[in-house]
Short mmCIF file of C-alpha atoms and ligand atoms in Angstrom, two decimals:
data_model
loop_
_atom_site.label_atom_id
_atom_site.label_comp_id
_atom_site.label_asym_id
_atom_site.label_seq_id
_atom_site.Cartn_x
_atom_site.Cartn_y
_atom_site.Cartn_z
CA MET T 1 1.57 14.49 -15.45
CA THR T 2 3.55 11.87 -17.36
CA ALA T 3 2.48 9.81 -20.33
CA THR T 4 2.14 6.78 -18.09
CA THR T 5 -0.28 8.42 -15.72
CA ASP T 6 -3.94 9.11 -16.13
CA HIS T 7 -5.78 10.33 -13.10
CA THR T 8 -9.41 11.08 -13.10
CA VAL T 9 -9.99 14.29 -11.20
CA PRO T 10 -13.21 13.82 -9.30
CA ALA T 11 -15.75 16.61 -9.67
CA ALA T 12 -16.80 16.05 -6.07
CA SER T 13 -13.44 17.15 -4.74
CA ALA T 14 -12.84 20.41 -6.53
CA GLY T 15 -11.63 22.03 -3.30
CA THR T 16 -9.42 19.23 -2.04
CA GLU T 17 -6.25 18.09 -3.67
CA THR T 18 -6.14 14.35 -3.15
CA PHE T 19 -3.39 13.36 -5.58
CA ARG T 20 0.10 14.68 -6.07
CA GLU T 21 2.97 13.78 -8.35
CA THR T 22 6.60 14.77 -7.99
CA ALA T 23 9.67 13.80 -10.01
CA LEU T 24 13.33 13.82 -9.08
CA PRO T 25 15.53 15.98 -11.31
CA ASP T 26 17.84 13.76 -13.43
CA ALA T 27 21.00 14.91 -11.62
CA VAL T 28 19.45 14.10 -8.23
CA ARG T 29 18.31 10.69 -9.48
CA ASP T 30 21.78 9.86 -10.77
CA ALA T 31 23.59 11.00 -7.61
CA LEU T 32 21.20 9.07 -5.36
CA GLY T 33 21.38 6.01 -7.63
CA ALA T 34 25.20 5.98 -7.46
CA GLN T 35 25.04 5.99 -3.64
CA LEU T 36 22.30 3.35 -3.46
CA ALA T 37 24.22 1.02 -5.79
CA GLN T 38 26.94 0.79 -3.08
CA LEU T 39 24.57 -0.38 -0.37
CA PRO T 40 24.57 -3.93 0.97
CA ASP T 41 21.32 -5.89 1.27
CA PRO T 42 19.37 -3.71 3.71
CA ASN T 43 17.65 -6.72 5.26
CA ALA T 44 20.92 -7.76 6.90
CA ASP T 45 20.80 -4.80 9.33
CA ILE T 46 17.61 -2.88 8.80
CA ASP T 47 18.17 -0.19 11.43
CA ARG T 48 21.66 0.63 10.16
CA SER T 49 20.39 0.64 6.58
CA THR T 50 17.42 2.90 7.24
CA THR T 51 19.73 5.26 9.13
CA ARG T 52 22.08 5.45 6.14
CA LEU T 53 19.12 5.86 3.79
CA LEU T 54 17.85 8.76 5.85
CA GLN T 55 21.18 10.51 5.28
CA LEU T 56 20.95 9.92 1.54
CA PHE T 57 17.31 10.93 1.20
CA ALA T 58 17.87 14.05 3.30
CA ALA T 59 19.85 15.35 0.31
CA LEU T 60 16.71 15.46 -1.88
CA PRO T 61 15.73 18.98 -2.98
CA THR T 62 14.09 20.70 0.01
CA GLY T 63 10.72 21.24 -1.69
CA LEU T 64 10.44 17.62 -2.75
CA LEU T 65 11.60 16.37 0.64
CA GLN T 66 9.08 18.56 2.43
CA GLU T 67 6.31 17.33 0.19
CA ILE T 68 7.03 13.72 1.18
CA LEU T 69 7.36 14.64 4.87
CA ASP T 70 4.09 16.62 4.74
CA PHE T 71 2.43 13.61 3.12
CA GLY T 72 3.35 11.57 6.20
CA ARG T 73 2.66 14.04 8.96
CA HIS T 74 -0.42 16.10 8.08
CA ILE T 75 -4.12 15.29 8.17
CA ASP T 76 -5.05 17.53 5.25
CA THR T 77 -2.48 16.41 2.66
CA PRO T 78 -3.27 14.03 -0.23
CA GLY T 79 -3.83 10.33 0.49
CA VAL T 80 -1.73 9.21 -2.46
CA SER T 81 1.40 10.60 -4.03
CA LEU T 82 3.41 9.43 -7.02
CA VAL T 83 7.16 9.89 -6.94
CA SER T 84 8.79 9.52 -10.37
CA ASN T 85 12.26 9.42 -11.91
CA LEU T 86 13.70 7.44 -9.02
CA PRO T 87 16.93 5.46 -9.54
CA VAL T 88 16.66 1.81 -10.62
CA ASP T 89 18.95 -1.23 -10.48
CA ALA T 90 21.28 -1.45 -13.48
CA GLU T 91 20.49 -5.15 -13.78
CA LEU T 92 17.24 -6.82 -12.78
CA PRO T 93 16.96 -10.61 -12.41
CA ASP T 94 13.86 -12.57 -13.43
CA THR T 95 10.66 -11.85 -11.59
CA PRO T 96 10.51 -14.71 -9.07
CA SER T 97 7.66 -17.03 -10.05
CA ASP T 98 6.99 -18.07 -6.44
CA GLY T 99 6.12 -14.55 -5.32
CA GLY T 100 9.61 -13.78 -4.09
CA PRO T 101 11.89 -12.74 -2.61
CA SER T 102 14.41 -12.94 -5.44
CA SER T 103 17.72 -14.60 -4.70
CA GLY T 104 19.34 -13.13 -7.79
CA LYS T 105 19.56 -9.41 -6.99
CA LYS T 106 23.14 -8.14 -7.16
CA THR T 107 22.38 -4.54 -6.18
CA PHE T 108 19.79 -3.14 -3.81
CA VAL T 109 18.82 0.14 -5.42
CA ALA T 110 15.10 -0.77 -5.51
CA GLU T 111 15.18 -1.83 -1.86
CA GLY T 112 17.02 1.40 -1.00
CA VAL T 113 14.44 3.51 -2.80
CA LEU T 114 11.58 1.67 -1.11
CA LEU T 115 13.04 1.82 2.40
CA GLY T 116 14.39 5.34 1.93
CA LEU T 117 10.94 6.67 1.03
CA SER T 118 9.34 4.57 3.78
CA GLY T 119 11.72 6.04 6.35
CA LEU T 120 10.47 9.53 5.54
CA LEU T 121 6.94 8.43 6.48
CA GLY T 122 7.61 6.24 9.53
CA GLU T 123 8.91 2.79 10.43
CA PRO T 124 8.76 -0.28 8.18
CA MET T 125 7.02 -3.16 9.92
CA GLY T 126 6.26 -6.78 9.13
CA VAL T 127 3.67 -9.35 10.11
CA LEU T 128 4.29 -13.10 10.25
CA THR T 129 1.16 -13.93 8.28
CA GLU T 130 2.04 -11.65 5.36
CA LYS T 131 5.19 -12.46 3.34
CA ALA T 132 6.62 -14.41 6.31
CA GLY T 133 7.32 -11.26 8.29
CA GLN T 134 9.64 -9.73 5.70
CA LEU T 135 9.95 -5.95 5.66
CA VAL T 136 10.36 -5.71 1.89
CA HIS T 137 7.36 -7.40 0.28
CA ASP T 138 7.43 -8.55 -3.31
CA VAL T 139 4.09 -8.06 -5.05
CA ILE T 140 4.12 -10.52 -7.93
CA PRO T 141 1.42 -12.53 -9.72
CA VAL T 142 1.50 -16.16 -8.56
CA GLU T 143 -0.04 -18.86 -10.72
CA GLY T 144 -2.23 -20.49 -8.08
CA GLY T 145 -3.45 -17.12 -6.80
CA SER T 146 -4.46 -15.42 -10.05
CA MET T 147 -8.18 -15.23 -9.15
CA THR T 148 -7.72 -14.34 -5.46
CA GLN T 149 -8.40 -11.06 -3.68
CA THR T 150 -4.76 -10.87 -2.66
CA ASN T 151 -1.59 -9.33 -4.04
CA GLN T 152 -0.90 -12.65 -5.86
CA GLY T 153 -3.85 -11.97 -8.17
CA SER T 154 -3.99 -10.80 -11.78
CA GLU T 155 -7.09 -12.12 -13.57
CA ALA T 156 -9.56 -10.76 -11.00
CA PHE T 157 -10.04 -7.05 -10.24
CA LEU T 158 -8.64 -6.52 -6.74
CA ASN T 159 -11.48 -4.62 -5.09
CA PHE T 160 -11.02 -1.33 -3.29
CA HIS T 161 -9.54 -2.23 0.08
CA SER T 162 -7.25 -1.29 2.92
CA ASP T 163 -4.31 -3.44 3.92
CA ILE T 164 -5.57 -4.80 7.23
CA MET T 165 -4.35 -7.33 9.77
CA HIS T 166 -6.00 -10.10 11.65
CA ASP T 167 -5.76 -9.16 15.33
CA VAL T 168 -7.03 -10.99 18.43
CA ILE T 169 -8.49 -7.71 19.70
CA GLY T 170 -11.20 -8.23 17.07
CA ARG T 171 -10.32 -5.08 15.14
CA TYR T 172 -8.29 -5.42 11.95
CA ASP T 173 -7.94 -1.70 11.27
CA VAL T 174 -5.95 -0.73 14.35
CA SER T 175 -2.58 -2.47 14.22
CA ASN T 176 -2.42 -2.36 10.42
CA PRO T 177 0.00 -0.11 8.54
CA ASP T 178 -0.59 3.64 8.40
CA PHE T 179 1.10 3.76 4.99
CA LEU T 180 2.10 1.48 2.14
CA VAL T 181 4.85 2.27 -0.30
CA LEU T 182 4.56 0.49 -3.66
CA SER T 183 7.57 0.68 -5.93
CA CYS T 184 7.70 -0.67 -9.46
CA LEU T 185 10.61 -2.83 -10.62
CA ARG T 186 8.95 -4.25 -13.73
CA PRO T 187 5.57 -3.51 -15.35
CA ASP T 188 3.21 -6.22 -16.65
CA HIS T 189 3.72 -7.36 -20.25
CA GLU T 190 1.01 -5.17 -21.72
CA GLY T 191 1.64 -2.25 -19.38
CA ILE T 192 -2.04 -2.12 -18.43
CA ALA T 193 -2.01 -3.08 -14.74
CA SER T 194 -3.42 -0.06 -12.93
CA THR T 195 -3.31 0.83 -9.28
CA PHE T 196 -6.28 2.89 -8.08
CA TYR T 197 -6.70 5.07 -5.02
CA ALA T 198 -9.99 6.46 -3.74
CA ASP T 199 -9.80 9.10 -1.02
CA ALA T 200 -12.40 8.87 1.77
CA ARG T 201 -12.96 12.64 1.43
CA ASP T 202 -13.89 12.24 -2.21
CA ILE T 203 -15.90 9.09 -1.51
CA SER T 204 -17.87 10.80 1.28
CA ALA T 205 -18.63 13.81 -0.92
CA ALA T 206 -19.87 11.59 -3.75
CA LEU T 207 -22.07 9.25 -1.69
CA PRO T 208 -25.79 9.81 -1.14
CA VAL T 209 -26.19 11.05 2.48
CA GLU T 210 -28.27 8.03 3.59
CA THR T 211 -25.61 5.68 2.23
CA LEU T 212 -22.84 7.58 3.97
CA GLU T 213 -24.81 7.37 7.21
CA LEU T 214 -25.12 3.57 6.85
CA LEU T 215 -21.43 3.25 6.06
CA ARG T 216 -20.65 5.27 9.19
CA SER T 217 -22.63 2.76 11.33
CA PRO T 218 -21.09 -0.39 12.92
CA LEU T 219 -22.93 -2.74 10.57
CA PHE T 220 -19.96 -4.46 8.98
CA ARG T 221 -17.54 -7.25 9.84
CA LEU T 222 -14.23 -7.34 8.02
CA ASN T 223 -12.85 -10.67 6.88
CA ALA T 224 -9.21 -11.34 7.73
CA PRO T 225 -6.69 -10.96 4.88
CA GLY T 226 -6.64 -13.70 2.24
CA SER T 227 -3.14 -14.75 3.31
CA TYR T 228 -4.34 -15.26 6.90
CA VAL T 229 -7.51 -17.14 5.91
CA ARG T 230 -5.49 -19.33 3.51
CA ASP T 231 -2.44 -20.04 5.69
CA VAL T 232 -3.79 -19.93 9.25
CA ALA T 233 -7.56 -20.46 9.25
CA GLY T 234 -7.80 -23.33 6.76
CA GLY T 235 -9.87 -21.30 4.32
CA GLN T 236 -12.55 -20.27 6.85
CA ASP T 237 -13.59 -16.62 7.12
CA VAL T 238 -12.39 -15.00 10.34
CA LEU T 239 -14.49 -11.92 11.05
CA SER T 240 -13.78 -8.75 12.98
CA GLU T 241 -16.21 -7.29 15.47
CA PRO T 242 -18.85 -5.04 13.86
CA VAL T 243 -17.29 -1.79 12.64
CA PRO T 244 -18.25 1.14 10.43
CA MET T 245 -16.62 1.39 7.00
CA ILE T 246 -16.03 5.12 7.34
CA ASN T 247 -15.44 6.84 10.66
CA GLY T 248 -14.09 9.94 12.36
CA HIS T 249 -14.04 13.64 11.52
CA ASP T 250 -16.32 14.63 8.62
CA ASP T 251 -13.54 16.58 6.93
CA TYR T 252 -10.81 14.02 7.69
CA PRO T 253 -12.55 10.66 7.60
CA GLU T 254 -10.85 7.28 8.00
CA ILE T 255 -11.91 4.30 5.90
CA ALA T 256 -11.26 0.55 6.25
CA ILE T 257 -12.42 -2.12 3.80
CA SER T 258 -11.20 -5.71 3.69
CA ALA T 259 -10.32 -7.04 0.22
CA ASN T 260 -11.24 -10.57 1.17
CA GLY T 261 -14.90 -9.77 1.82
CA VAL T 262 -16.96 -7.65 4.19
CA HIS T 263 -19.98 -9.23 5.92
CA ALA T 264 -22.87 -6.77 6.16
CA LEU T 265 -25.27 -7.17 9.09
CA THR T 266 -28.36 -5.86 7.26
CA GLY T 267 -29.69 -5.78 3.71
CA GLY T 268 -29.30 -2.01 3.62
CA ALA T 269 -25.71 -2.28 4.72
CA ARG T 270 -25.07 -4.85 1.97
CA LYS T 271 -26.41 -2.44 -0.66
CA ALA T 272 -24.33 0.37 0.80
CA LEU T 273 -21.21 -1.76 0.32
CA ASP T 274 -21.98 -2.19 -3.38
CA THR T 275 -22.54 1.55 -3.73
CA LEU T 276 -19.26 2.15 -1.92
CA GLN T 277 -17.28 0.06 -4.43
CA GLU T 278 -19.03 1.84 -7.34
CA VAL T 279 -18.31 5.28 -5.92
CA CYS T 280 -14.69 4.32 -5.31
CA ARG T 281 -14.34 3.58 -9.02
CA THR T 282 -15.79 6.93 -10.01
CA VAL T 283 -13.63 9.07 -7.73
CA ALA T 284 -10.41 7.04 -7.96
CA HIS T 285 -7.07 8.24 -9.21
CA ARG T 286 -5.37 5.73 -11.46
CA VAL T 287 -1.69 5.06 -12.13
CA GLU T 288 0.03 2.48 -14.29
CA LEU T 289 3.26 2.16 -12.36
CA ARG T 290 6.53 2.07 -14.28
CA PRO T 291 10.09 1.30 -13.13
CA GLY T 292 11.47 4.30 -11.28
CA GLN T 293 8.05 5.19 -9.90
CA ALA T 294 6.79 4.68 -6.38
CA LEU T 295 3.36 5.27 -4.98
CA LEU T 296 3.02 6.54 -1.42
CA ILE T 297 -0.32 5.37 -0.09
CA ASN T 298 -2.02 6.55 3.09
CA ASN T 299 -3.83 3.42 4.29
CA ARG T 300 -6.29 5.38 6.48
CA LYS T 301 -7.27 8.32 4.31
CA GLY T 302 -8.33 6.12 1.41
CA VAL T 303 -8.57 2.70 -0.17
CA HIS T 304 -6.71 1.19 -3.10
CA ALA T 305 -7.43 -1.35 -5.83
CA ARG T 306 -5.75 -3.03 -8.80
CA SER T 307 -7.02 -3.70 -12.30
CA THR T 308 -6.80 -7.05 -14.04
CA PHE T 309 -3.80 -7.91 -16.19
CA THR T 310 -2.37 -11.03 -17.78
CA ALA T 311 0.47 -12.86 -16.10
CA ARG T 312 2.65 -15.27 -18.08
CA TYR T 313 4.84 -16.70 -15.28
CA ASP T 314 7.85 -16.38 -17.57
CA GLY T 315 10.23 -14.39 -15.36
CA ARG T 316 9.12 -11.11 -16.96
CA ASP T 317 5.91 -10.55 -15.05
CA ARG T 318 4.93 -7.46 -13.12
CA TRP T 319 7.09 -6.93 -10.04
CA LEU T 320 6.42 -4.38 -7.33
CA GLN T 321 8.06 -4.09 -3.96
CA ARG T 322 6.02 -2.93 -1.00
CA THR T 323 6.53 -1.86 2.58
CA TYR T 324 4.08 -1.57 5.44
CA VAL T 325 4.85 1.57 7.45
CA ARG T 326 3.73 2.67 10.90
CA ARG T 327 4.21 6.21 12.09
CA SER T 328 5.24 4.67 15.43
CA LEU T 329 5.85 1.10 16.55
CA TRP T 330 4.93 1.94 20.15
CA ASN T 331 1.17 1.45 20.19
CA VAL T 332 1.37 -1.88 18.37
CA ARG T 333 3.90 -3.36 20.79
CA TYR T 334 1.26 -5.78 22.13
CA ARG T 335 1.71 -7.76 18.89
CA VAL T 336 5.49 -7.83 18.70
CA THR T 337 7.36 -11.12 18.16
CA GLU T 338 10.27 -12.10 20.38
CA GLU T 339 12.52 -12.53 17.37
CA ASN T 340 12.19 -9.11 15.78
CA ARG T 341 10.99 -5.81 17.21
CA ARG T 342 9.61 -4.72 13.81
CA VAL T 343 7.70 -7.92 13.15
CA HIS T 344 4.28 -8.72 14.58
CA HIS T 345 2.19 -11.83 15.11
O1 AKG Y 1 -0.71 -4.43 -7.32
C1 AKG Y 1 -1.08 -3.30 -6.97
O2 AKG Y 1 -1.01 -2.32 -7.73
C2 AKG Y 1 -1.63 -3.10 -5.59
C3 AKG Y 1 -1.70 -4.37 -4.83
C4 AKG Y 1 -2.13 -4.18 -3.40
O3 AKG Y 1 -3.25 -3.94 -3.10
C5 AKG Y 1 -1.13 -4.25 -2.36
O4 AKG Y 1 0.02 -4.60 -2.67
O5 AKG Y 1 -1.46 -3.98 -1.20
FE1 FE2 Y 2 -3.45 -3.72 -0.92
#
C-alpha cells in the first residue's frame, strides 16, 4: 500500500480479495519508459502500435504480467487493480481546458502505458457518442459540465455507475466495455479527487436479502449516458428496457448502474436503489490516482464512482486518460461503423 492509497477493506468480504495493487520495479519502469518514449502517436496506426506495445509489455516480470492477465481472463479475480510506478512523459503540456485531446504532447508514454495495459486485457474500442469515437479518452474537468453526472464533472459526486452505452437493442449493458483502464497524467490541485470501486460480490454480501432480491428483479430502466442524452437526444432521458441491477451467478454476479439516472418501476425498487448507492460507499475501495498509476477496472464485476474536487480551468487540472476495452470485438460487430472496425455507433 502506498501513501497515496487508502482502501477500505470491507468486513463483508473477508474471504474474497477484491482489490489488488502491484508496482513495477524501478529498473523495469525505466527500461519500459525509454522504449515508450520512442513511440509515435499510437492513434496513427492503432493495430501496429498495440502490436508493438504487446512486445514491450511482454517483458514485464512474469508474476506481474500474469497478475494483469489473470485480472482480464478469470471470473474469480479482483474487479479492480492498481498498477503503480509506471513510466510517465518527461514533459507534460497543459491539461486541455476543452476536455481534450491535447495537441501539445511531444511524447506518447502515457498513451503507450494506457494502450499497453489495455492490450493485456482485450481490445480498445470507441463509440461515436463518447469522445467522438476516440480510443484514448481524456478525462478532464470541463467548466460547463462541473455539476454533471459525466466524466466532465468535478463539483458533484459522480455516483456509483458502470460505463454503459446507448444501444438500439434496448439494453445498455451488453455492448458496453468489459474493462476500463484509467491512467493518471496529472492529479487535481488539492490531490483529493478519489476514484471508488465497489465489487458486486461485496455489495451483494452487504445488502439485506430482500433488497438484493429486488435489485435482482427487472424493475429498473437505465438512462443513456449523459454524453448521449446531451449530444443526441436533446436533453431528454432515453431509457433502456426494464433490467435488474444485479444479475447472474450468486458467487460471480454482474452489476450495471447508469450514472445519469436509473428509473425504478416501483416504490420498493426506488428505495432499493438508494440502499444500493449507500452500500456501495461502505464497501468501496478508494484510490487517489497519481501520475504513474493506472487503475484496471472490470466494468461487469463492480461499479465505480468519483469524489468531488475543485477544478480551476488553468491548464493544471486533473487529467486522466481512459480506454474502453472489450475482450472480443466479435459479438459487438452489429454496432460497428464503416469508417473504423474498432469504433461503434
Ligand atoms: O474520474 C474518475 O476517477 C472516474 C471517472 C469515470 O467514471 C470514468 O472515467 O468512467
Ligand atoms: Fe465511469
